[in-house]
Coordinates of C-alpha atoms in Angstrom, one line a residue:
M1 CA 96.6 140.7 108.4
G2 CA 98.1 143.5 106.9
C3 CA 101.0 143.5 104.7
G4 CA 102.4 147.0 106.0
H5 CA 104.2 145.4 108.8
K6 CA 106.4 143.3 107.6
D7 CA 110.2 142.8 110.3
D8 CA 113.3 141.4 109.6
K9 CA 113.6 141.3 106.4
V10 CA 110.9 143.6 105.0
S11 CA 112.6 146.5 104.3
L12 CA 115.6 144.3 101.8
A13 CA 112.7 142.3 100.0
S14 CA 111.0 145.4 98.8
S15 CA 113.7 146.6 97.5
Q16 CA 114.7 143.8 95.6
I17 CA 111.7 143.1 93.8
A18 CA 112.3 144.9 90.7
S19 CA 115.9 142.8 90.4
F20 CA 113.5 140.0 91.2
S21 CA 111.6 140.5 88.1
H22 CA 115.2 140.4 85.4
Q23 CA 117.6 137.6 88.6
P24 CA 114.5 135.6 90.3
Y25 CA 114.8 135.0 93.9
Q26 CA 119.2 135.9 93.8
P27 CA 120.3 135.6 97.0
P28 CA 120.7 139.5 98.9
S29 CA 123.5 140.4 100.5
A30 CA 122.2 141.4 104.0
P31 CA 123.5 143.6 106.2
A32 CA 125.6 142.1 109.2
S33 CA 122.7 143.6 112.0
K34 CA 119.9 142.4 109.2
E35 CA 121.5 138.2 109.4
V36 CA 122.3 138.9 113.6
W37 CA 118.7 140.3 114.2
K38 CA 117.8 136.6 111.6
K39 CA 119.5 134.4 114.7
G40 CA 118.3 136.6 117.3
G41 CA 114.7 136.0 115.7
R42 CA 115.2 132.0 115.7
M43 CA 117.1 131.8 119.3
F44 CA 113.3 133.8 120.8
S45 CA 111.5 131.0 118.6
I46 CA 113.4 128.2 119.9
L47 CA 113.4 129.7 123.7
L48 CA 109.1 129.6 123.3
A49 CA 109.6 125.9 122.6
V50 CA 111.9 124.7 124.9
H51 CA 109.6 126.4 127.3
L52 CA 106.3 125.4 126.3
A53 CA 107.7 121.8 125.7
L54 CA 108.9 121.2 129.1
L55 CA 105.9 122.9 130.7
A56 CA 104.3 120.2 128.5
C57 CA 106.9 117.3 129.5
T58 CA 106.3 118.5 133.6
L59 CA 102.4 118.5 133.2
V60 CA 101.8 114.6 131.8
S61 CA 104.3 113.7 133.8
S62 CA 103.2 115.5 137.0
G63 CA 99.4 114.2 136.0
A64 CA 100.6 110.4 135.5
F65 CA 102.1 109.4 139.3
E66 CA 99.0 108.8 140.6
K67 CA 100.4 110.3 144.1
I68 CA 100.4 113.8 142.3
A69 CA 98.7 116.5 142.5
V70 CA 97.8 117.2 139.1
H71 CA 95.2 115.8 137.5
D72 CA 95.3 113.9 133.8
Y73 CA 92.3 116.9 132.8
D74 CA 95.0 119.1 133.7
V75 CA 97.0 117.8 131.1
F76 CA 93.6 117.7 128.2
F77 CA 94.0 121.2 129.5
L78 CA 96.9 122.5 128.0
L79 CA 96.5 120.7 125.5
T80 CA 93.0 121.9 124.6
V81 CA 94.4 125.3 124.5
M82 CA 97.6 125.2 123.2
M83 CA 95.6 123.3 120.1
L84 CA 93.6 126.0 119.9
I85 CA 95.7 128.7 120.2
V86 CA 97.6 126.9 116.7
I87 CA 94.4 127.0 115.4
I88 CA 93.8 130.4 115.3
W89 CA 97.8 130.6 114.2
I90 CA 97.1 128.9 111.3
I91 CA 94.2 130.7 110.0
F92 CA 95.9 133.7 111.0
Y93 CA 98.9 133.0 109.0
L94 CA 96.5 131.6 105.7
V95 CA 94.9 134.3 105.1
G96 CA 98.0 136.8 105.6
T97 CA 99.7 135.3 103.2
S98 CA 96.6 135.0 100.0
R99 CA 96.2 139.0 100.3
C100 CA 100.1 139.7 100.0
P101 CA 101.3 138.8 96.8
D102 CA 104.9 139.6 98.4
A103 CA 104.6 137.1 100.9
I104 CA 106.2 133.8 99.1
L105 CA 108.6 134.8 96.8
C106 CA 109.8 132.1 96.1
K107 CA 109.4 128.0 97.5
D108 CA 111.8 125.4 98.7
S109 CA 111.2 122.5 95.9
H110 CA 112.5 119.4 98.4
A111 CA 110.3 120.6 101.6
G112 CA 107.3 118.2 101.9
P113 CA 106.8 115.7 98.7
I114 CA 104.2 114.4 97.4
W115 CA 105.0 111.2 99.5
L116 CA 105.4 112.7 102.4
R117 CA 102.5 115.0 102.4
G118 CA 100.6 112.3 101.7
G119 CA 101.7 110.3 104.2
L120 CA 100.4 112.5 106.2
I121 CA 96.9 112.7 105.2
L122 CA 96.6 109.3 106.0
F123 CA 98.0 109.6 109.3
A124 CA 94.9 112.2 109.7
I125 CA 92.0 110.1 108.6
F126 CA 93.2 107.4 111.3
S127 CA 93.9 110.2 113.6
L128 CA 90.2 111.2 113.2
V129 CA 88.8 108.2 113.5
M130 CA 91.1 107.1 116.6
D131 CA 89.0 110.8 118.1
V132 CA 85.9 109.9 116.9
F133 CA 86.5 106.3 119.1
K134 CA 87.6 108.8 122.2
I135 CA 84.1 111.2 121.7
G136 CA 81.9 108.0 121.9
Y137 CA 84.3 105.8 124.7
Y138 CA 84.0 109.3 127.3
S139 CA 80.3 110.1 125.9
S140 CA 79.5 106.5 127.5
F141 CA 79.2 107.8 130.9
Y142 CA 79.9 111.5 130.7
S143 CA 78.1 112.1 134.1
C144 CA 81.0 111.3 135.9
L145 CA 83.4 113.1 134.1
S146 CA 85.5 116.2 133.7
A147 CA 84.1 118.1 130.4
I148 CA 87.1 118.9 128.9
K149 CA 88.0 114.8 128.7
I150 CA 85.2 115.5 125.6
I151 CA 86.4 118.4 124.6
Y152 CA 89.7 117.5 123.7
P153 CA 89.0 115.0 121.2
I154 CA 86.8 117.7 119.6
V155 CA 89.6 120.2 119.6
Q156 CA 92.1 117.7 118.3
A157 CA 89.9 116.2 115.7
I158 CA 89.7 119.7 114.5
F159 CA 93.3 120.2 115.2
V160 CA 94.6 117.8 113.0
V161 CA 92.2 118.5 109.7
V162 CA 93.5 122.1 109.8
Q163 CA 96.8 121.2 110.1
A164 CA 96.9 119.2 107.7
Y165 CA 95.7 121.3 105.2
F166 CA 98.0 124.0 105.9
L167 CA 101.0 121.4 105.4
W168 CA 99.6 120.0 102.1
I169 CA 99.9 123.6 100.4
S170 CA 102.2 125.4 102.6
A171 CA 105.2 123.1 103.6
K172 CA 107.4 124.1 100.7
D173 CA 106.6 128.0 101.3
C174 CA 109.3 130.7 102.3
V175 CA 107.7 133.4 103.9
H176 CA 109.0 136.7 103.8
I177 CA 106.6 138.5 106.2
H178 CA 106.0 138.7 109.6
L179 CA 109.3 136.3 110.5
N180 CA 109.0 136.5 113.8
V181 CA 105.8 135.7 114.5
T182 CA 106.0 132.8 111.8
R183 CA 109.0 131.4 113.2
C184 CA 107.2 131.7 117.2
G185 CA 104.1 130.4 115.5
L186 CA 105.8 127.3 113.9
M187 CA 107.6 126.5 116.9
L188 CA 104.7 126.4 118.8
T189 CA 102.5 124.2 116.4
L190 CA 105.9 122.2 116.5
T191 CA 105.6 122.2 120.2
T192 CA 101.8 121.4 120.2
N193 CA 102.3 118.1 118.2
L194 CA 105.4 117.2 120.0
A195 CA 103.4 117.5 123.3
V196 CA 100.0 115.7 122.0
W197 CA 102.9 112.5 120.7
M198 CA 104.0 112.7 124.6
S199 CA 100.4 112.1 125.8
A200 CA 99.4 109.4 123.1
V201 CA 103.0 107.4 123.6
T202 CA 102.5 107.8 127.5
D203 CA 98.4 106.3 127.0
E204 CA 99.6 104.0 124.9
S205 CA 102.5 102.2 127.4
V206 CA 99.5 102.5 130.2
H207 CA 97.8 100.5 128.4
K208 CA 100.4 97.9 127.2
A209 CA 100.9 97.9 131.3
H210 CA 97.1 97.3 132.0
S211 CA 96.9 94.2 129.6
K212 CA 99.8 92.9 131.5
L213 CA 98.3 93.4 135.1
K214 CA 95.2 91.6 133.6
K215 CA 97.5 88.3 133.1
N216 CA 98.2 88.0 136.6
V217 CA 101.5 90.1 136.8
T218 CA 103.0 92.2 140.2
E219 CA 101.7 95.7 140.1
E220 CA 104.8 96.9 141.2
I221 CA 106.2 96.0 137.9
F222 CA 104.3 99.2 136.5
R223 CA 103.7 101.7 139.8
W224 CA 106.7 104.0 137.8
L225 CA 104.7 103.9 134.4
L226 CA 103.1 107.6 133.5
K227 CA 99.1 107.3 133.5
V228 CA 97.2 110.3 131.3
G229 CA 93.5 109.0 131.0
M230 CA 91.5 107.6 134.2
R231 CA 93.0 107.5 137.0
S232 CA 92.3 104.5 139.5
S233 CA 89.7 106.7 141.8
S234 CA 87.7 107.6 138.2
A235 CA 88.3 103.9 136.6
E236 CA 86.1 103.1 139.8
E237 CA 83.4 105.4 139.4
C238 CA 83.2 105.2 135.8
N239 CA 83.3 101.5 134.4
C240 CA 83.0 100.8 130.7
N241 CA 80.8 97.8 131.1
S242 CA 78.7 97.9 127.6
Q243 CA 79.7 96.7 124.6
I244 CA 79.7 99.7 122.6
C245 CA 81.8 101.1 125.0
Q246 CA 84.8 98.5 125.2
I247 CA 84.7 98.6 121.0
F248 CA 85.2 102.3 121.6
K249 CA 87.6 101.8 123.6
N250 CA 89.9 99.2 122.5
G251 CA 89.4 101.2 119.2
Y252 CA 91.0 104.0 120.1
F253 CA 93.8 102.5 121.3
W254 CA 94.3 100.2 118.0
L255 CA 94.7 103.5 116.1
Y256 CA 97.1 105.2 118.7
P257 CA 100.1 104.2 116.6
F258 CA 99.3 106.5 113.5
N259 CA 98.7 109.5 116.1
I260 CA 102.3 109.5 117.0
E261 CA 103.0 109.2 113.9
Y262 CA 101.5 111.8 111.8
S263 CA 102.4 114.3 115.2
L264 CA 106.5 113.3 114.3
F265 CA 105.4 114.1 110.8
A266 CA 103.8 117.2 111.6
S267 CA 106.9 118.3 113.5
A268 CA 109.2 117.1 110.8
M269 CA 107.2 119.3 108.1
V270 CA 106.8 122.5 110.8
Y271 CA 110.5 122.5 111.4
V272 CA 111.4 122.7 107.6
M273 CA 109.2 125.6 106.9
W274 CA 110.7 127.1 110.1
K275 CA 114.3 126.9 108.6
N276 CA 112.8 128.4 105.3
V277 CA 111.2 131.3 107.0
G278 CA 113.0 134.1 105.4
R279 CA 114.9 132.5 103.2
F280 CA 116.2 133.6 99.4
I281 CA 116.5 130.6 96.6
D282 CA 118.7 130.8 94.2
H283 CA 117.7 129.2 91.5
H284 CA 120.7 129.0 89.1
S285 CA 122.3 126.1 92.1
H286 CA 119.1 125.3 93.6
H287 CA 118.0 122.7 90.4
I288 CA 114.1 121.7 91.0
H289 CA 114.2 117.8 89.7
R290 CA 110.9 116.5 88.4
L291 CA 111.0 112.8 89.3
K292 CA 108.1 110.4 88.1
F293 CA 107.1 107.8 90.1
R294 CA 107.3 104.9 88.0
L295 CA 106.4 101.5 90.2
F296 CA 106.3 99.1 87.5
R297 CA 108.7 100.3 85.2
R298 CA 112.6 99.5 84.6
T299 CA 112.5 97.2 87.6
F300 CA 112.8 93.2 88.0
F301 CA 110.3 92.9 90.4
V302 CA 112.8 90.6 92.6
G303 CA 112.7 93.5 95.3
I304 CA 108.7 93.8 95.2
V305 CA 108.0 90.1 95.5
L306 CA 110.8 89.6 98.5
G307 CA 109.5 92.1 100.1
L308 CA 106.0 91.2 100.1
I309 CA 107.2 87.6 101.1
I310 CA 108.4 89.8 104.0
L311 CA 105.7 91.7 105.0
V312 CA 102.8 89.0 104.3
S313 CA 105.1 86.2 106.8
G314 CA 105.8 88.9 109.3
L315 CA 101.9 89.7 109.2
G316 CA 101.6 85.9 110.3
V317 CA 104.0 86.3 112.2
L318 CA 102.4 88.8 114.2
I319 CA 98.9 87.9 114.2
L320 CA 100.4 84.1 115.6
Y321 CA 102.4 86.0 118.6
E322 CA 99.4 87.7 119.6
V323 CA 97.5 84.9 120.0
Q324 CA 100.1 82.3 121.7
V325 CA 101.4 85.2 124.0
N326 CA 98.5 88.1 124.8
S327 CA 96.3 85.4 124.9
S328 CA 97.5 82.2 126.5
T329 CA 99.0 82.0 130.1
E330 CA 101.0 78.1 129.0
S331 CA 104.6 79.2 129.3
S332 CA 105.5 76.7 126.5
K333 CA 102.9 78.7 123.9
K334 CA 105.0 81.5 124.8
S335 CA 108.4 80.7 124.3
Q336 CA 107.0 79.1 120.2
A337 CA 105.8 82.6 120.1
L338 CA 108.7 84.1 121.1
T339 CA 111.1 81.8 119.4
M340 CA 109.2 82.3 116.2
Y341 CA 109.4 85.9 116.8
Y342 CA 113.4 85.8 117.2
I343 CA 113.6 83.5 114.3
F344 CA 111.6 85.9 111.7
N345 CA 113.3 89.3 112.5
I346 CA 116.7 87.6 112.6
V347 CA 116.2 86.5 108.5
C348 CA 114.6 89.7 108.1
L349 CA 117.2 91.4 109.4
G350 CA 119.8 89.6 108.2
L351 CA 118.7 89.8 104.5
M352 CA 118.2 93.7 105.2
S353 CA 122.1 94.2 106.1
L354 CA 123.3 92.0 103.5
V355 CA 120.9 94.5 100.9
C356 CA 122.1 97.3 102.1
I357 CA 126.0 96.4 102.0
G358 CA 125.3 95.4 98.3
G359 CA 123.7 98.6 97.8
S360 CA 126.3 100.6 100.0
V361 CA 128.6 98.2 97.1
I362 CA 127.2 99.5 94.0
Y363 CA 127.3 103.3 95.3
R364 CA 130.7 103.2 94.7
F365 CA 130.4 102.1 91.1
D366 CA 128.0 105.5 90.6
K367 CA 129.0 107.9 88.9
R368 CA 126.1 110.4 89.4
D369 CA 128.2 113.8 91.5
M370 CA 127.1 114.1 95.2
D371 CA 124.5 116.8 96.0
R372 CA 125.8 119.3 97.6
H373 CA 123.7 122.6 97.7
K374 CA 121.2 123.7 101.1
N375 CA 119.0 121.4 101.6
P376 CA 117.0 121.5 104.9
T377 CA 114.7 118.5 103.9
R378 CA 117.8 116.4 104.1
T379 CA 119.3 117.7 106.4
L380 CA 116.6 117.1 109.4
D381 CA 116.1 113.6 107.3
V382 CA 119.3 112.7 108.3
A383 CA 119.7 114.3 111.7
L384 CA 116.2 111.8 112.4
L385 CA 117.7 108.2 111.1
M386 CA 120.6 109.0 113.2
G387 CA 118.9 110.8 116.2
A388 CA 116.3 107.7 116.0
A389 CA 117.8 104.9 115.8
L390 CA 119.5 105.7 119.0
G391 CA 116.2 104.3 120.4
Q392 CA 117.3 100.5 119.0
Y393 CA 120.2 101.0 119.8
A394 CA 119.5 101.7 123.4
I395 CA 117.7 98.6 124.1
S396 CA 120.0 96.0 121.8
Y397 CA 123.3 97.0 124.4
Y398 CA 120.6 96.8 127.1
S399 CA 119.6 93.7 126.0
I400 CA 123.6 92.5 125.4
V401 CA 124.7 93.1 128.6
A402 CA 121.6 91.2 130.5
I403 CA 122.2 88.3 128.4
V404 CA 125.9 87.4 128.0
A405 CA 125.8 88.5 131.9
S406 CA 122.7 86.4 132.9
T407 CA 122.8 82.7 133.7
P408 CA 122.1 79.9 132.6
R409 CA 121.4 80.7 128.7
D410 CA 119.2 78.9 126.6
A411 CA 118.2 79.0 123.2
I412 CA 115.7 81.8 123.3
S413 CA 118.3 83.9 124.8
A414 CA 120.4 82.8 121.9
L415 CA 118.4 83.8 119.9
N416 CA 117.6 87.5 121.5
L417 CA 121.4 88.2 121.7
T418 CA 121.8 87.1 117.7
Y419 CA 118.8 89.8 117.5
A420 CA 120.0 92.3 119.0
L421 CA 123.4 92.4 116.7
L422 CA 121.8 92.0 113.8
M423 CA 119.2 95.1 115.3
I424 CA 122.3 97.2 115.8
A425 CA 123.9 95.8 112.8
Q426 CA 121.0 96.5 110.0
H427 CA 120.8 100.2 111.6
T428 CA 123.7 101.1 110.5
F429 CA 124.0 99.4 106.9
Q430 CA 120.6 100.8 106.8
N431 CA 121.6 104.4 107.6
I432 CA 124.7 104.1 105.2
F433 CA 122.8 103.2 102.4
I434 CA 120.2 106.1 102.7
I435 CA 122.1 109.1 103.5
E436 CA 124.4 107.8 100.6
G437 CA 121.3 108.1 98.5
L438 CA 120.1 111.0 99.4
H439 CA 123.5 113.0 99.0
R440 CA 123.2 111.8 95.3
Q441 CA 122.2 114.0 92.1
P442 CA 119.1 112.4 90.3
P443 CA 120.3 110.8 87.1
K444 CA 120.4 112.9 83.6
E445 CA 118.3 111.9 81.1
D446 CA 119.5 110.4 78.8
H447 CA 118.3 112.5 75.6
K448 CA 121.1 115.2 76.2
H449 CA 123.3 114.8 73.0
D450 CA 124.7 117.1 70.6
S451 CA 122.3 117.7 67.5
H452 CA 124.5 115.8 64.8
Q453 CA 124.7 112.8 66.6
K454 CA 120.7 112.8 67.3
D455 CA 120.6 113.0 63.4
L456 CA 123.1 110.1 62.7
Y457 CA 121.3 108.2 66.1
G458 CA 118.2 108.7 63.1
L459 CA 120.0 107.1 60.8
T460 CA 122.0 104.2 61.8
F461 CA 118.3 102.9 63.6
V462 CA 117.1 102.8 59.8
N463 CA 120.3 101.1 59.1
I464 CA 123.6 101.4 61.0
N465 CA 125.8 99.8 58.0
A466 CA 125.3 102.9 56.0
V467 CA 127.5 105.3 57.9
S468 CA 130.0 102.8 57.6
L469 CA 130.3 103.0 53.1
R470 CA 131.7 106.8 54.1
V471 CA 134.6 105.4 56.3
P472 CA 138.0 105.1 54.2
D473 CA 139.8 101.6 53.7
S474 CA 142.0 102.7 55.9
G475 CA 140.0 102.2 59.2
S476 CA 140.7 106.5 59.4
T477 CA 137.4 108.8 61.3
L478 CA 135.2 110.3 58.5
A479 CA 136.9 113.7 57.4
P480 CA 135.5 116.7 59.0
S481 CA 133.2 118.3 57.2
T482 CA 134.3 122.5 55.9
A483 CA 131.1 123.4 55.0
S484 CA 129.0 122.5 58.5
G485 CA 132.3 122.3 60.8
T486 CA 131.0 119.7 63.0
E487 CA 132.8 116.6 63.8
A488 CA 133.3 113.2 62.0
I489 CA 131.8 110.4 64.2
H490 CA 133.6 106.8 63.8
P491 CA 130.6 104.1 63.3
S492 CA 132.5 102.6 66.4
D493 CA 131.8 105.3 68.8
L494 CA 128.5 106.4 67.7
L495 CA 127.9 102.4 68.8
R496 CA 129.5 103.0 71.7
S497 CA 128.0 106.3 72.8
R498 CA 124.2 103.8 71.7
T499 CA 125.2 101.2 74.2
T500 CA 126.7 103.1 76.9
P501 CA 122.9 103.9 78.9
K502 CA 121.8 100.9 78.6
K503 CA 125.2 99.2 80.5
M504 CA 124.9 102.1 82.7
N505 CA 121.6 101.4 83.5
W506 CA 121.9 97.8 86.0
R507 CA 123.0 100.3 88.5
R508 CA 119.9 102.3 88.7
K509 CA 117.8 98.8 88.6
F510 CA 119.2 97.3 91.6
L511 CA 119.4 100.2 93.6
R512 CA 115.9 100.3 93.2
E513 CA 115.2 96.7 93.9
I514 CA 117.0 97.4 96.5
S515 CA 115.4 100.4 97.9
M516 CA 111.9 98.2 97.5
F517 CA 112.7 95.5 99.4
L518 CA 114.3 97.8 102.2
L519 CA 110.9 99.6 102.2
L520 CA 108.2 96.9 102.3
S521 CA 110.8 95.1 105.4
N522 CA 111.0 98.3 107.4
I523 CA 106.9 98.7 107.4
I524 CA 106.6 95.2 108.6
L525 CA 109.4 95.9 111.5
W526 CA 107.2 99.4 111.7
I527 CA 103.8 97.5 112.4
M528 CA 105.0 95.1 114.4
P529 CA 106.0 96.7 117.4
A530 CA 103.7 98.9 117.4
F531 CA 99.9 97.2 117.5
G532 CA 101.4 94.7 120.3
A533 CA 104.7 92.5 119.3
R534 CA 106.7 93.7 121.9
P535 CA 108.7 90.9 122.9
Q536 CA 111.5 93.3 125.4
F537 CA 108.2 92.7 127.9
D538 CA 107.5 88.8 127.4
N539 CA 111.5 87.9 127.6
D540 CA 112.3 87.3 131.1
T541 CA 116.4 87.6 130.5
E542 CA 115.9 91.7 131.0
L543 CA 113.7 91.8 133.0
N544 CA 115.1 89.6 135.7
F545 CA 118.9 91.2 135.3
Y546 CA 118.0 94.9 135.3
G547 CA 115.0 94.5 137.6
D548 CA 111.1 95.2 137.4
S549 CA 111.4 98.9 137.4
M550 CA 114.6 99.6 135.3
W551 CA 113.5 97.5 132.5
P552 CA 110.1 98.6 131.4
A553 CA 111.4 102.4 131.6
I554 CA 114.2 101.7 129.5
V555 CA 111.9 100.2 126.8
D556 CA 109.0 102.9 127.5
I557 CA 111.3 105.2 126.5
C558 CA 113.4 104.1 123.8
L559 CA 111.1 101.8 121.9
P560 CA 109.2 104.8 120.5
F561 CA 112.2 106.5 119.1
G562 CA 112.7 102.8 117.4
I563 CA 109.3 102.5 116.2
F564 CA 109.8 106.2 114.5
Y565 CA 112.6 105.5 113.2
R566 CA 111.1 102.2 110.9
M567 CA 108.0 105.1 109.3
H568 CA 110.7 107.4 109.0
A569 CA 112.7 105.3 107.2
V570 CA 110.1 104.2 104.9
A571 CA 109.4 107.9 103.3
S572 CA 113.4 108.2 103.1
L573 CA 113.8 105.1 101.1
L574 CA 110.8 106.2 99.3
E575 CA 112.8 109.4 98.2
V576 CA 115.9 107.2 97.6
Y577 CA 113.8 105.2 95.2
I578 CA 112.7 107.8 93.2
M579 CA 115.7 109.5 93.2
S580 CA 117.8 106.5 91.5

C-alpha cells in the first residue's frame, strides 16, 4: 500500500502539512467540489453496506425456513467470505497506515475510550471460547456435515482476533489517505459484524425454541422461527449422543450473548471510525480531558453497595427461575417463579426510576457548562440509546394491551402490567439522565487560582488569623499594594473561596453514586434475559391474546435490542461516572 495514491483530500492535506507544524490540525477551508465528493464517497460506502446487509439478511432468513431451498451452509459460506475479505482489508489498512507518516494527522480523543475497548476485548475472549466449542461440536460428527460448518468457526475466531487488535490500536484514527477505500472497508466491516449478529441472534432463538419443544409445547408455535445451523434432516442423520458433544453444544449456546454483544460493540466503534475518515480536528475547540478512573475515591459507597445487593439478588432470582420454570413441569412452581421474577424486577426498576429522577434534579443545580462541540462518539451513543430502547418499548406496549384487554385478570397479570409500565418509565428516565451526563463538561480542577491566592492559601493554612491582623478596625478591605499592583483580599472572601469547592463536591459525589448504582443494576438486567430468564415466553397472557405465531415473532425481533440497550447503557453510565 503506497502513499502516492491519495484520493478525496490528499492534495489538500499535503498542501497544509507545513502549516500543521506551526498551527497543528487547523480545519481547512476545502473547496466546494471536495466537500461534495466527500459526501459522495460516504454515500457510495453507505450504499455498499445497505446492499450487503440486505443480501446477508435475505440469506439468513431464507436459509432458516425448512421449506425454502437455501441451506444453512450457504449462509455460512457468505459469512466466511465476508470475514475473509475484512481480514485482508484490515491487514491492508494496518500496513498502509504504518508506512505512511501522513496517514493519520490527528486522533479523536473521544473515540474508543479505554473502558469501551476493554469491554470489547472481554467479549472477544468469550467469543473465542465459543468458537472453540463450536469447532469441537461440529468436529464430533464431521463425516456427515459440510466442511464449511467447521471452516466457519475457525475463520470467525481469526476474524475476532484481528478485528479486536485493529480496534484496540486504531479506534481513534482520523485517516487521511485512501479515503474512499477506507470508507468502503469500514462499512464492509460494519456490515459483516451485523450479519454475524443476525446469525447469532437467530441461532440463539431457535435453540430457545427447541428447548420449549422438549417440554411438550406444540410445534406450531415455533414453525415460523428462523433456523440457522442444522436442518431437520441433518439433525436426524448427525445425532449428538456423546457427553463431550453435549458439553460443546450447551457451552457455545451459553456463550452466544457475549458474541452478540461483541458484534454490536465492534459495529459501533467501526461506525465512529467511518465518521472520522478525512476529519480534521481543531484542538483549540476539541479539548482533551485526561480523566482518571477512581472507583473507591470520593464516594460514599452507597451506590456500590446497593448495586451489589441488586446484582447478587438478581443472580439468585435467575438461578431459581431457571430451575423452577425450565426444569419443572408443575404449573404452581412456574407461577411462583414468575411472581418472584416480576417482584424483583418491579423493585429494581422502581428504584432505578427514582434514582434517575434524582440525578436529573441534581443536574438542574450543576453549574458545569454544556459540551456543544462536535463529537461523533457521543452522537452515536445517544442514537443507540434511543434506538435500542424502542425494542423494549414495543414489548411493553404489546404486553399492556394484551393484559388490559384480556379476562380474567389474576395476580400475575397485575404484576406483569406493573412490570411493563415501570420498564417504559425506567428506560425514559435513564435515557434522560445518561444524555444529560454525556453532554456535561468535565469538572474543572480546584487548583485554578491566581498566584496571589495560592500564596494566601499557604499562609492561612498555617494561621488563618495572621491575615486578619492586617485588617483595619473599620472592617474595610485590605489596601491595595502599590508596589505589586495586586488586589487585596478580605479574609472572609478567602475563607469563602476555600470552602466553595467542598460545597460543590456533594453534587459530584451523588452523581457518582447514582451512576454506579445504575451501572450494576443494568448489568443484572442484561444477564437475566441474555441467559434464559424470559417471562414473555412463559406467561400465557400475551401468547393467548396474540396467538402462537405473532407473539413469539414480536419478542424474538424486539428482545435483542432490549438486551443490547442494557449493555450499551452500562458503557454510557461508566463514562458518566468518570465524567462526574
